[in-house]
Short mmCIF file of C-alpha atoms and ligand atoms in Angstrom, two decimals:
data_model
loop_
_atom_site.label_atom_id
_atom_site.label_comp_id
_atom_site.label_asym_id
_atom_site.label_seq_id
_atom_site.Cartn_x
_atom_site.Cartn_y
_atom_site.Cartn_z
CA UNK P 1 33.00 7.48 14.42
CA UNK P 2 33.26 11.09 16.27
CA UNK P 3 32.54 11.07 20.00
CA UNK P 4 30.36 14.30 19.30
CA UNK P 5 27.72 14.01 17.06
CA UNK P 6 28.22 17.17 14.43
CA UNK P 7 25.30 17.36 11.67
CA UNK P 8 26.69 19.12 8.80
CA UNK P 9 25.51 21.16 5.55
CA UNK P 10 25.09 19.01 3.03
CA UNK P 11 27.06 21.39 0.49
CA UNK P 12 30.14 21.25 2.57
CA UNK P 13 30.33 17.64 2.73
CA UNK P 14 29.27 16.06 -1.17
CA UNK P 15 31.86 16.59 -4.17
CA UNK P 16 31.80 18.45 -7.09
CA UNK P 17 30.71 15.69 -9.41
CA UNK P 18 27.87 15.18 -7.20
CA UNK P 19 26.50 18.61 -7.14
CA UNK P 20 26.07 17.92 -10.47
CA UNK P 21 24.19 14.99 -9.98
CA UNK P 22 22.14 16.83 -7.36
CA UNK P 23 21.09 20.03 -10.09
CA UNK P 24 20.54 17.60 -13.08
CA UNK P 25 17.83 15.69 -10.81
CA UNK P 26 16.41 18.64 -9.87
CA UNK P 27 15.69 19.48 -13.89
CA UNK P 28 13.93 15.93 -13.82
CA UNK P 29 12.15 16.66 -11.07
CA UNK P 30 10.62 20.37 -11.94
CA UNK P 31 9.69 18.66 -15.14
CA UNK P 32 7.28 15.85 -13.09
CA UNK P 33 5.86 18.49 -10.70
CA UNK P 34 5.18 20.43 -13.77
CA UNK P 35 3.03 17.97 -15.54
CA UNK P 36 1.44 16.40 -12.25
CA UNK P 37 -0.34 19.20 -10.78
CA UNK P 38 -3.32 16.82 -9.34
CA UNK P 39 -3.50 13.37 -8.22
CA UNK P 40 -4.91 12.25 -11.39
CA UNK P 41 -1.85 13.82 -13.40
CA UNK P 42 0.82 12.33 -10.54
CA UNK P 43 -0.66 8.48 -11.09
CA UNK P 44 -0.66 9.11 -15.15
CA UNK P 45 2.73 10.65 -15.32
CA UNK P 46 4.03 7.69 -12.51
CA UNK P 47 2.43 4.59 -15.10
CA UNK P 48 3.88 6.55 -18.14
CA UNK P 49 7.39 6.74 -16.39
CA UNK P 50 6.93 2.77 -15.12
CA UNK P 51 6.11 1.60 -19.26
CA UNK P 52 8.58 3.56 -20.26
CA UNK P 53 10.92 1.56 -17.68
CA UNK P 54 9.53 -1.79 -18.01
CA UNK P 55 7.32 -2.64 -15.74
CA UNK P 56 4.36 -3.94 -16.51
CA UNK P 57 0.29 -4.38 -15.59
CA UNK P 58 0.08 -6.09 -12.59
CA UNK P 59 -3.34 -7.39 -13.95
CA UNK P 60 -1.41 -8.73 -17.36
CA UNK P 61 0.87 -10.95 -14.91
CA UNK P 62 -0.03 -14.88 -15.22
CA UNK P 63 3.37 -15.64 -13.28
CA UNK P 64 5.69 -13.49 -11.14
CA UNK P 65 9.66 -14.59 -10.56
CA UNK P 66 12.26 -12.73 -9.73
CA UNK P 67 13.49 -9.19 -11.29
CA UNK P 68 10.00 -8.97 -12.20
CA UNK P 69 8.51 -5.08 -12.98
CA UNK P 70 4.90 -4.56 -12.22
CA UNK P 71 2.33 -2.29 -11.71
CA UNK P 72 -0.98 -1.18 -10.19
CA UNK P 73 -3.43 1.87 -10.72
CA UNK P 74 -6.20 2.23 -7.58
CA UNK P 75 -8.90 4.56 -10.03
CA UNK P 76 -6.40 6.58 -11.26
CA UNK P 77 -5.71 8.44 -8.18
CA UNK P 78 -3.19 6.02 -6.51
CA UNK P 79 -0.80 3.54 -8.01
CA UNK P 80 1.65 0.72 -6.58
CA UNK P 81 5.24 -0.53 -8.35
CA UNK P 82 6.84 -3.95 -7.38
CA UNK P 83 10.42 -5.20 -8.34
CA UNK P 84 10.05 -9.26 -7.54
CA UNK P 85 12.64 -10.47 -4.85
CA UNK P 86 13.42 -14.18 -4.41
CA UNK P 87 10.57 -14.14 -1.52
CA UNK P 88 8.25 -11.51 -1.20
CA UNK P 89 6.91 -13.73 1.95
CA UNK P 90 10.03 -13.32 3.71
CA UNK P 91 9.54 -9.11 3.34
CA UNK P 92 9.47 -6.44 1.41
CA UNK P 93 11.22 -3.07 1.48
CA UNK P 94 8.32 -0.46 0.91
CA UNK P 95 8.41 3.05 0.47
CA UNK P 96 4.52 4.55 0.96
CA UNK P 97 4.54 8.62 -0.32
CA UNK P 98 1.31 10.68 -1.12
CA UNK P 99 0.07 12.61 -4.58
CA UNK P 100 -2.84 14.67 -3.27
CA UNK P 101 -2.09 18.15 -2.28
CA UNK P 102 -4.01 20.52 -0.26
CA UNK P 103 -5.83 22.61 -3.06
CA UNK P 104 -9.08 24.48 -3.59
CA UNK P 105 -11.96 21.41 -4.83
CA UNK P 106 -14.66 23.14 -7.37
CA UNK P 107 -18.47 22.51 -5.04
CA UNK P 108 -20.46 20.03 -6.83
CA UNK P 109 -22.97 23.22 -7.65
CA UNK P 110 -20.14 25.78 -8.33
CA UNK P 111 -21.15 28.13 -10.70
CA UNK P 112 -23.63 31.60 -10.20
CA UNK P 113 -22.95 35.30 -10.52
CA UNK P 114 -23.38 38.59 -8.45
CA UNK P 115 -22.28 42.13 -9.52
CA UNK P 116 -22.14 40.98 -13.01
CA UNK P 117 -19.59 38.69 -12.30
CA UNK P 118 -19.67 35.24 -12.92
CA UNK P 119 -17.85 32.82 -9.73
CA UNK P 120 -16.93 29.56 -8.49
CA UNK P 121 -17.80 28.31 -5.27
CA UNK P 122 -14.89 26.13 -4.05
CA UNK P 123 -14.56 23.83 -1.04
CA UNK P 124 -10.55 23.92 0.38
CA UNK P 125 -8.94 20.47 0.70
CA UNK P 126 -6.18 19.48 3.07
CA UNK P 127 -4.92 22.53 5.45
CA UNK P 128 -4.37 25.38 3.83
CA UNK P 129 -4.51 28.62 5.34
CA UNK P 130 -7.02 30.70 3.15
CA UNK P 131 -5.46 33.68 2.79
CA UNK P 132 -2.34 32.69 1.02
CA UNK P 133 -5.14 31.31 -1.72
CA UNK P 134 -6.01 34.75 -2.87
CA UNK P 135 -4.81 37.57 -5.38
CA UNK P 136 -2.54 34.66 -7.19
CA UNK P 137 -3.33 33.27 -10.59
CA UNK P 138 -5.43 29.45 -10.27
CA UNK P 139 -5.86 26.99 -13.19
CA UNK P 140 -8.68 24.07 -13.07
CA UNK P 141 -7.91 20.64 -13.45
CA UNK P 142 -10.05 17.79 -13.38
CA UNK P 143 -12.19 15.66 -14.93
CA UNK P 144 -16.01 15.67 -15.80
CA UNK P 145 -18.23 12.88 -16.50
CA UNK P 146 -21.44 13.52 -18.85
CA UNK P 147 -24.58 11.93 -18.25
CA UNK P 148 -23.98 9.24 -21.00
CA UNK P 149 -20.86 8.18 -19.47
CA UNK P 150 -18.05 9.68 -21.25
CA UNK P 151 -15.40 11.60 -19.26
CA UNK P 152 -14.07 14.64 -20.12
CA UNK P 153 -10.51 15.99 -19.05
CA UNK P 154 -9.96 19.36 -18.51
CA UNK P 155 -6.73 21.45 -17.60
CA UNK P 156 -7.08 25.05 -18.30
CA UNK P 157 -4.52 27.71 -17.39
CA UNK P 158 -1.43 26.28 -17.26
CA UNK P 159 -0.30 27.40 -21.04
CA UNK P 160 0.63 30.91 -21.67
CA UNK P 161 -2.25 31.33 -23.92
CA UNK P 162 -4.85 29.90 -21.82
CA UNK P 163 -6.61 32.60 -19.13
CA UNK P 164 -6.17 31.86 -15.79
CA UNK P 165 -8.74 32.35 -12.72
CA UNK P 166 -8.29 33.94 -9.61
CA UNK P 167 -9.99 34.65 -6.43
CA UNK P 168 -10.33 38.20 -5.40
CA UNK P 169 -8.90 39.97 -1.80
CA UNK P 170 -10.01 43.25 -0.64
CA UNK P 171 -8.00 46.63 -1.17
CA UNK P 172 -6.18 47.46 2.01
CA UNK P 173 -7.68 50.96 1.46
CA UNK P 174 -11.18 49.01 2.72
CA UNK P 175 -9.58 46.63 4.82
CA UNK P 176 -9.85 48.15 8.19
CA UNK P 177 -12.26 45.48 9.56
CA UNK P 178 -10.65 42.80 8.07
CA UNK P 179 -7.18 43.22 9.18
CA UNK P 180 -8.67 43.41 12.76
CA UNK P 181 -9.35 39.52 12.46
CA UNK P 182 -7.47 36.72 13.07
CA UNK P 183 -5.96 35.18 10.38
CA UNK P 184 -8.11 31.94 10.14
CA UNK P 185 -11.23 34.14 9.92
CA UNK P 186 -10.02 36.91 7.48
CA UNK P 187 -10.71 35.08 4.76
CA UNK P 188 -13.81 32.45 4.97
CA UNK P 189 -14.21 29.21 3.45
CA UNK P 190 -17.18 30.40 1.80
CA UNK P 191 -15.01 33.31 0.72
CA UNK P 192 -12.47 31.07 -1.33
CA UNK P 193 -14.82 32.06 -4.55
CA UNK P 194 -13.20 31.56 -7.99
CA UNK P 195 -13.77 34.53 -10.84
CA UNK P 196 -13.92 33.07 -13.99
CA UNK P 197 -15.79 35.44 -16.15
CA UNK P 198 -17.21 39.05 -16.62
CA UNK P 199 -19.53 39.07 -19.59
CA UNK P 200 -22.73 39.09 -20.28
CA UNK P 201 -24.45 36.54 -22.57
CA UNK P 202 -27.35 36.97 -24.57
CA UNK P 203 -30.31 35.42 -22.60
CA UNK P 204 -32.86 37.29 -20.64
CA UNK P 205 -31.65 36.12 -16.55
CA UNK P 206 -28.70 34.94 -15.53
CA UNK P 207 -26.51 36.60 -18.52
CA UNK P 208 -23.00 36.17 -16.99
CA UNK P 209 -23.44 32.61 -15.52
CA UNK P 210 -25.20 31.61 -18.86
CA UNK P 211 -22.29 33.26 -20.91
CA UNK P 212 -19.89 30.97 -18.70
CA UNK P 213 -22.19 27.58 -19.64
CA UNK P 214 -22.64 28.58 -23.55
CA UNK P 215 -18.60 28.90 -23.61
CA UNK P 216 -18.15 25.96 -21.64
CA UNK P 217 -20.63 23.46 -23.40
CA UNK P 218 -18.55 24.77 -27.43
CA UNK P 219 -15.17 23.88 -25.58
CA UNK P 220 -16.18 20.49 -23.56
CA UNK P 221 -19.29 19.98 -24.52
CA UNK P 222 -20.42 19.98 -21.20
CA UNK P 223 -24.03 21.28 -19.68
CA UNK P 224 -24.66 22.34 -15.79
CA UNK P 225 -25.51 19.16 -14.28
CA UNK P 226 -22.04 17.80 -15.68
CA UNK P 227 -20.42 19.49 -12.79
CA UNK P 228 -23.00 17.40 -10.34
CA UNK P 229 -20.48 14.39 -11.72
CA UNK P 230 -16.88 16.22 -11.80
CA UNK P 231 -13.69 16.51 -9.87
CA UNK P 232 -12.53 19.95 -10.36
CA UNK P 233 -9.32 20.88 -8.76
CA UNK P 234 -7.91 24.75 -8.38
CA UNK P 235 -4.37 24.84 -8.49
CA UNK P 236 -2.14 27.60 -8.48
CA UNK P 237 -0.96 28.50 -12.52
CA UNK P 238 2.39 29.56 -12.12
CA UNK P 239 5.38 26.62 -12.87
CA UNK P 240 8.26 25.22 -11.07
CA UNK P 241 11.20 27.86 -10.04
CA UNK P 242 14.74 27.62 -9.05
CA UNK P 243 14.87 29.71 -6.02
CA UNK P 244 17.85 31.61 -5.07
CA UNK P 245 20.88 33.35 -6.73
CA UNK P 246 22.61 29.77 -6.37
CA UNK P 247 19.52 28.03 -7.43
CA UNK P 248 20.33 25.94 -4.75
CA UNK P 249 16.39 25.36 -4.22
CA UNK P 250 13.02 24.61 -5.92
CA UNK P 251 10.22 26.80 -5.08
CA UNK P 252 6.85 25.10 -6.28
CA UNK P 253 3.64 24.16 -5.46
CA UNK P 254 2.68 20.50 -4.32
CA UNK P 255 5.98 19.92 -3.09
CA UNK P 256 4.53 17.95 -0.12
CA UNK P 257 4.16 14.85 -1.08
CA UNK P 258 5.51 14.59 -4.72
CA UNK P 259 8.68 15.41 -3.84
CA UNK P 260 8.50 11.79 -1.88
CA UNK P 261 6.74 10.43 -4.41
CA UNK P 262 8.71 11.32 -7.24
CA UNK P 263 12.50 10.53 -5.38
CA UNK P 264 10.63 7.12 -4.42
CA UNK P 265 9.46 6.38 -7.97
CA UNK P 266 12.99 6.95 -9.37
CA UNK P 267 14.46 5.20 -6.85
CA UNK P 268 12.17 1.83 -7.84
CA UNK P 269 12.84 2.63 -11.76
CA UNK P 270 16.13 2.31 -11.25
CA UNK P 271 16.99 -0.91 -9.09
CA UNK P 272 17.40 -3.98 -10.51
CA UNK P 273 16.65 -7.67 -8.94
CA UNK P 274 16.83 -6.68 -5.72
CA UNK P 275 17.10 -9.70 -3.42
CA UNK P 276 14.06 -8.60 -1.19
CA UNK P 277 10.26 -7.36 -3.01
CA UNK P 278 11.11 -3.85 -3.09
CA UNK P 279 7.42 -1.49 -3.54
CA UNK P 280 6.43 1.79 -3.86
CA UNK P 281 3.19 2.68 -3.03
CA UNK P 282 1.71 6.57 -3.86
CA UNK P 283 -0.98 6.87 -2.47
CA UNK P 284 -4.03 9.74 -2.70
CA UNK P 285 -5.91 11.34 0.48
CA UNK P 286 -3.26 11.23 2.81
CA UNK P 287 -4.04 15.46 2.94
CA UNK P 288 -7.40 14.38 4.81
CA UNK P 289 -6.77 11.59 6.71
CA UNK P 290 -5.39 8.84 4.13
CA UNK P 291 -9.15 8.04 3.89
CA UNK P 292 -11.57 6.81 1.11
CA UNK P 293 -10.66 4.05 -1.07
CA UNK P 294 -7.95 5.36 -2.31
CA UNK P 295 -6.24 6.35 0.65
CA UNK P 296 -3.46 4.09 2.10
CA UNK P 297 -6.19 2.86 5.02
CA UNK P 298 -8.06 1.54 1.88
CA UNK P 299 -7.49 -2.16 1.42
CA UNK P 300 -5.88 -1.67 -2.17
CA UNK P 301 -2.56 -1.58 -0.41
CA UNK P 302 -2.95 -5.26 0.81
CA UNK P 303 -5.09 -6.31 -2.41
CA UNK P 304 -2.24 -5.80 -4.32
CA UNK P 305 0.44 -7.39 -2.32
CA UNK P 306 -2.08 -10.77 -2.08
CA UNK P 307 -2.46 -10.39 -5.82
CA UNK P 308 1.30 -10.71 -5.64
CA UNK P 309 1.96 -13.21 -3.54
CA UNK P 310 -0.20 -15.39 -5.37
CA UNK P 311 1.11 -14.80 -8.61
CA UNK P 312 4.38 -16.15 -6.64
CA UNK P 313 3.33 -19.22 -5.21
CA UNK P 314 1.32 -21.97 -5.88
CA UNK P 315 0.23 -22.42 -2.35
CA UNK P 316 -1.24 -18.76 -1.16
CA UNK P 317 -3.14 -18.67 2.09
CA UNK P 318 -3.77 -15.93 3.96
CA UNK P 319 -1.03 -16.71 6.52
CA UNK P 320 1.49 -15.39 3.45
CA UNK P 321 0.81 -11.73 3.25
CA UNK P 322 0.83 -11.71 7.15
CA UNK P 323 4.15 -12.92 7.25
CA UNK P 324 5.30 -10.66 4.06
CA UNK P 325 3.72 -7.71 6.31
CA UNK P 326 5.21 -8.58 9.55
CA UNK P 327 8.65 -9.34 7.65
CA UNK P 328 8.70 -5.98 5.84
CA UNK P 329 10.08 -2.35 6.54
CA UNK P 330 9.05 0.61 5.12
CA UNK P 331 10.18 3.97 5.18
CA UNK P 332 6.86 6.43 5.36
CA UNK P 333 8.17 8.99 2.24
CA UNK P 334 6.76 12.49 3.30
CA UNK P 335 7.75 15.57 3.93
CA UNK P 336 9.41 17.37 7.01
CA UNK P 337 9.15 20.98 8.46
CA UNK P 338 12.25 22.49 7.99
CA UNK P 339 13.66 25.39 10.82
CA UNK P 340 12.44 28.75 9.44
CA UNK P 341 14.45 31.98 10.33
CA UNK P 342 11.41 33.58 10.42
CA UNK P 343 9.06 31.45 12.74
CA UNK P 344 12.32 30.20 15.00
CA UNK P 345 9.93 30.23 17.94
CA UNK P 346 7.90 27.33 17.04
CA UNK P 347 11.35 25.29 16.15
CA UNK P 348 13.40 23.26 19.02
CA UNK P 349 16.80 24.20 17.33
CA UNK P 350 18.63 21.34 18.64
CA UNK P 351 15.90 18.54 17.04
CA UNK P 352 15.10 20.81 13.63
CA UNK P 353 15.34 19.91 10.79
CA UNK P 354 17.31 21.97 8.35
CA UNK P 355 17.25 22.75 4.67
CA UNK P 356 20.33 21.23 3.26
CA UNK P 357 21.23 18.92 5.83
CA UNK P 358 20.21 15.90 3.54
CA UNK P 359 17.07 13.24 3.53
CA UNK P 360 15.10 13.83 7.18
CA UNK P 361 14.28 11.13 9.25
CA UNK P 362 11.66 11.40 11.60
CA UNK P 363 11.54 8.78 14.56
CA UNK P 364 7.63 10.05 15.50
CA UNK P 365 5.43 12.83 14.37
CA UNK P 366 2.09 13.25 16.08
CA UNK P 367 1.04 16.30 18.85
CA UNK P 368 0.53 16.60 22.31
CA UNK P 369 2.61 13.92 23.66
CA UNK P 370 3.26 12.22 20.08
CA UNK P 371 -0.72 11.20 19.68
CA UNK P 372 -1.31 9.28 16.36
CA UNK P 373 2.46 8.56 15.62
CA UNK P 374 4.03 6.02 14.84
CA UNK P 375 6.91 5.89 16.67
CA UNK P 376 9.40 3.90 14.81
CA UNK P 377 11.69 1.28 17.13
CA UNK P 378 15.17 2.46 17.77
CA UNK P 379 16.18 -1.07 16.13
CA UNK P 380 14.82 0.63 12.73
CA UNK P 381 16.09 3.50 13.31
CA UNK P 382 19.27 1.96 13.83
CA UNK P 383 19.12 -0.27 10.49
CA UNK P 384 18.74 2.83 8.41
CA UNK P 385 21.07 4.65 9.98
CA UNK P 386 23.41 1.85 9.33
CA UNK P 387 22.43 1.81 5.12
CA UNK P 388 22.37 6.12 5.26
CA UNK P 389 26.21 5.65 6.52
CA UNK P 390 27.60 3.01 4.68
CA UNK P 391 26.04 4.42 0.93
CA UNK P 392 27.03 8.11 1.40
CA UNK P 393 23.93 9.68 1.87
CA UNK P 394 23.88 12.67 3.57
CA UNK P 395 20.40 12.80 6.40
CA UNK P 396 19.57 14.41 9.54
CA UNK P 397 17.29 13.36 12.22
CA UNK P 398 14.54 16.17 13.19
CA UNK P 399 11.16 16.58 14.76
CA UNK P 400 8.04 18.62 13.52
CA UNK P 401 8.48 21.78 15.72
CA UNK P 402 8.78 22.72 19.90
CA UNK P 403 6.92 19.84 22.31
CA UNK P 404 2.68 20.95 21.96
CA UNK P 405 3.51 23.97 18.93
CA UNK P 406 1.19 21.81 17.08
CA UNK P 407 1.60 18.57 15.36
CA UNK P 408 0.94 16.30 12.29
CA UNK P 409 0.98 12.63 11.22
CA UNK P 410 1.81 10.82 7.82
CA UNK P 411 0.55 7.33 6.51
CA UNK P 412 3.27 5.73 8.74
CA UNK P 413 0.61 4.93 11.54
CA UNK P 414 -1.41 3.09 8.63
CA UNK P 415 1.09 0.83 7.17
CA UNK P 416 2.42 0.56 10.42
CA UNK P 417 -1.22 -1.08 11.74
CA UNK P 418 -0.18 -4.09 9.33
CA UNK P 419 2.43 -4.79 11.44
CA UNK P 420 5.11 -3.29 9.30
CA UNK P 421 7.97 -1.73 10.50
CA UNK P 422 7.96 1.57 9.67
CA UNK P 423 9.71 4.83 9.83
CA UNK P 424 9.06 9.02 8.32
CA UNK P 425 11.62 9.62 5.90
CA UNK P 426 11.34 12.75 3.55
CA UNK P 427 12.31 15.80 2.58
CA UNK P 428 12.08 19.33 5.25
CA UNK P 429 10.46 21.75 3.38
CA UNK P 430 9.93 25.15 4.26
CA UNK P 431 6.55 26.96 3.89
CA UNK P 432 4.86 23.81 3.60
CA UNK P 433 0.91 22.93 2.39
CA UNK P 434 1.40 27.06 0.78
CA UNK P 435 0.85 27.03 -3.14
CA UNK P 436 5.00 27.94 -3.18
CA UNK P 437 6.76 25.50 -0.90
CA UNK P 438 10.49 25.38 -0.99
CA UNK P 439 12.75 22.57 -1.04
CA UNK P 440 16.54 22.52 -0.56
CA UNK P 441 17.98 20.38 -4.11
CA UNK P 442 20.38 18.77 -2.04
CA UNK P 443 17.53 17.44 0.00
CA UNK P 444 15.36 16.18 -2.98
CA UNK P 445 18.79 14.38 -4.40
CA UNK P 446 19.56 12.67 -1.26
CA UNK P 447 16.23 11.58 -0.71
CA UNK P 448 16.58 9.56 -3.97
CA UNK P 449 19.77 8.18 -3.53
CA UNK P 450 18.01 7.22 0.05
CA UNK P 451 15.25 5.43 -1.22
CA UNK P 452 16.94 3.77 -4.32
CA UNK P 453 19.76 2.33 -1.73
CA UNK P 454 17.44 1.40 0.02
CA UNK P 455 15.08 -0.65 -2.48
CA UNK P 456 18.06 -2.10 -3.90
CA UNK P 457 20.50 -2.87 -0.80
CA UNK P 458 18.72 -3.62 2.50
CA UNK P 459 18.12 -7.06 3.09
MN1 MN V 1 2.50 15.03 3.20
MN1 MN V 2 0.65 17.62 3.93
#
C-alpha cells in the first residue's frame, strides 16, 4: 500500500480487455433504461430478466434451500430477488436501489382547453427544477383503470411514429418579466401544462377537449372519469445516448436510480450459491421520501424476508428476522453527485466525487451537519474497502457537495432503522434528477462488478 493516498482515473488504471467489458455493459444497460421509463416498466422488465434467469415466484416456493432463485413483486412498482445462502438468519448481503424517477404525474382531473388548445394539467414528482421540463418532447406512460375493473396500459410517444407532447416556454422576445425571476419561480408548478392537441371536434362546447376524449375513448377505450383512476407519468421521449466523441458516457434520462438498480440486478442474476442470502431490493418512492407502501419504509421489505425465513426453517419466530437484520450489511445502491466544471463552487474538490473514478462510496449524505444520514461505521467502511481492493474494482470515496451547499439522503437511513449495517454506494452522476443525466461507463461497469462481488464474495 502507498503512504499517499492517490485516487486515479479509472481509464488509466483497467486493461484493454476490460474496456471492452465496460462498453458492452453499457449496450445492456441503454437497452433496460430504454424499455423502463417508469416504475411500472423497471419492476416488469426486472421479473422478465429474473424468469429469464431462473428465479422463481417467491409465492410458488413450498421449501427454500440453498442456491435457491426467488422473487417478489410489491404492486408492480417494487420488486425483491433472493439467492438462498446456507443461513439467511446468520445475514444477508443486501443491495436496496430505487426505480421511481422524478417526472411530471398527469392531475387526477388533467384534461381542459384554452385558446383552442387542448392541455394537461400535471403535478411534478421528486425535485425537478421546472424549467428544464419545458420546450423538450414528453411521452405518457401509465396505466388506467375503467370503472369495471379492467386496466388499461398506455405508452405513447416513444416510437418514431407515435406524436409526442410537449409543454410550451415563452419566446425570449416576450420574456422580459420572466427572465427577471428567480429560477424556481420562472416557471410555476401550475405552469408545467402538457399540449396534447389542437383541433376542434364536432360538438357544440368544449370542441378541442372533446376532440381529445372522442380520440382517446377509439384508441383505449377510455371515457373522462377513467383518468379519476389512472397513473399517468410524463417522461421525456427522446432514447438513451452515448455521450462524447469517445462515447465514454451515457447521457439519459432516469439515470438516478436505475443505473443502481439495473448494476444491482445483474449483479444478483449472475451469482451463484453464494454462502450468505444475498438480496436485491428495488424499491419505488424513494424520489419523495421512500414513502407509501411501496416505498422501502413500507413493511414489504421485512414481509418478504419473514416469508423467507420461514420457508427456511421449520421453527420461525420472530426473533429470526431480527437476527437476519442485525446480522446483515447492505450497501444503499444510489446515485452520487459527481464534481461539475461548471458549478465547481458548490463542490469540496478534495471529497468530490468524480466521473470516471469508479463505483462512489458515500460514508454519510444528509445536510446541515449530516441530518437524516446514515452514517455508515468506519468498520463497514473498512470491510468494503477491503472486498473493492482485493476484486479489482476501481471506487472512490466522495461527499454530496461543500459542508451546508445543500444536501440529500437515500433509503440507507431506512434499512439502516432495522438495524442493518449499511452504507451509499452508487454511481456520481452529473446533472442529476434533469430529464438528461450523464453517467461515466466506467462508473456504471464498476458499479456491477461492485455489487456482483459483493453478493457473491463477502461473508
Ligand atoms: Mn436516487
Ligand atoms: Mn434522486
Amino acid at each position: 500500500m502507498e503512504i499517499k493516498y492517490q485516487p486515479k482515473n479509472g481509464w488509466e488504471t483497467i486493461n484493454s480487455e476490460e474496456k471492452q467489458n465496460v462498453f458492452a455493459f453499457c449496450e445492456k444497460y441503454a437497452d433496460f433504461l430504454n424499455k423502463a421509463k417508469t416504475e411500472r416498466e423497471a419492476v416488469r422488465e426486472t421479473v422478465r430478466l429474473a424468469r429469464e434467469n431462473g428465479f422463481v415466484e417467491l409465492e410458488e416456493t413450498s421449501r427454500l434451500k440453498k442456491g435457491d432463485r426467488v422473487y417478489a413483486v410489491n404492486k408492480e412498482k417494487g420488486v425483491l430477488l433472493a439467492v438462498i445462502g446456507s443461513d439467511t438468519e446468520a445475514g444477508m448481503n443486501i443491495i436496496a436501489a430505487h426505480v421511481d424517477c422524478p417526472r411530471l404525474d398527469l392531475k387526477q382531473n388533467p384534461l381542459y382547453e384554452d385558446t383552442d388548445l387542448a392541455l394537461f394539467k400535471t403535478h411534478y414528482y421528486g425535485g425537478i427544477k421546472k424549467y428544464q421540463w419545458t420546450a423538450l418532447p414528453l411521452a405518457i406512460h401509465g396505466v388506467v383503470i375503467k370503472s369495471n375493473g379492467e386496466k388499461i396500459d398506455i405508452s405513447i410517444g416513444e416510437n418514431e411514429n407515435e406524436p409526442v407532447f410537449c409543454i410550451t416556454d415563452l419566446l425570449p422576445h416576450l420574456a422580459d418579466e420572466q427572465m427577471k425571476k428567480n429560477m424556481r419561480e420562472a416557471i410555476t408548478g401550475e405552469g408545467l401544462n402538457i399540449l396534447a392537441g389542437s383541433m376542434p371536434g364536432k360538438e357544440e362546447k368544449e370542441k378541442f377537449k372533446s376532440e381529445i376524449l372522442r380520440l382517446l375513448n377509439e384508441k383505449y377505450g377510455i371515457v373522462e372519469e377513467d383518468f379519476l383512476s389512472a397513473e399517468l407519468e410524463a417522461v421525456p421521449a427522446y432514447k438513451v445516448r452515448d455521450l462524447g466523441f469517445d462515447k465514454s458516457m451515457i447521457a439519459a434520462y432516469g439515470q438516478d436510480d436505475r443505473v443502481c438498480s439495473y448494476t444491482a440486478l445483474c449483479g444478483i442474476l449472475e451469482i451463484n450459491s453464494p454462502e450468505k442470502t444475498a438480496v436485491c431490493v428495488l424499491a419505488d418512492k424513494e424520489e419523495i421520501g421512500s414513502v407509501g407502501n411501496t416505498g422501502m419504509q413500507s413493511r414489504f421489505f421485512e414481509d418478504t424476508i419473514a416469508r423467507i425465513l420461514a420457508l427456511e426453517k421449520n421453527n420461525y419466530s420472530d426473533l429470526s428476522i431480527r437476527k437476519a437484520f442485525s446480522n446483515s450489511l447492505c450497501l444503499s445502491a444510489d446515485v452520487g453527485a459527481a464534481a461539475d466544471p461548471n458549478f465547481k463552487d458548490v463542490f469540496e474538490a478534495q471529497n468530490a466525487p468524480k466521473l470516471n473514478y469508479g463505483i462512489l462510496l458515500t460514508k454519510y449524505t444528509g445536510s446541515r451537519g449530516k441530518s437524516g444520514s446514515n452514517d455508515a461505521s468506519a468498520e463497514t467502511v473498512g470491510k468494503i474497502r477491503r472486498l473493492f481492493n482485493d476484486n479489482g474494482i476501481v471506487w472512490q470515496m466522495g461527499e454530496l457537495g461543500k459542508v451546508d451547499a445543500g444536501g440529500g439522503g437515500t433509503v440507507a437511513q431506512f434499512v439502516a432503522n432495522l438495524n442493518i449495517e449499511t452504507i451509499d454506494c452508487g454511481v456520481p452522476l452529473l446533472s442529476m434528477h434533469s430529464p438528461f443525466e450523464v453517467a461515466g461507463k466506467l462508473d456504471i461497469y464498476m458499479a456491477y462488478k461492485a455489487y456482483k462481488s459483493f453478493l457473491q464474495n463477502l461473508f
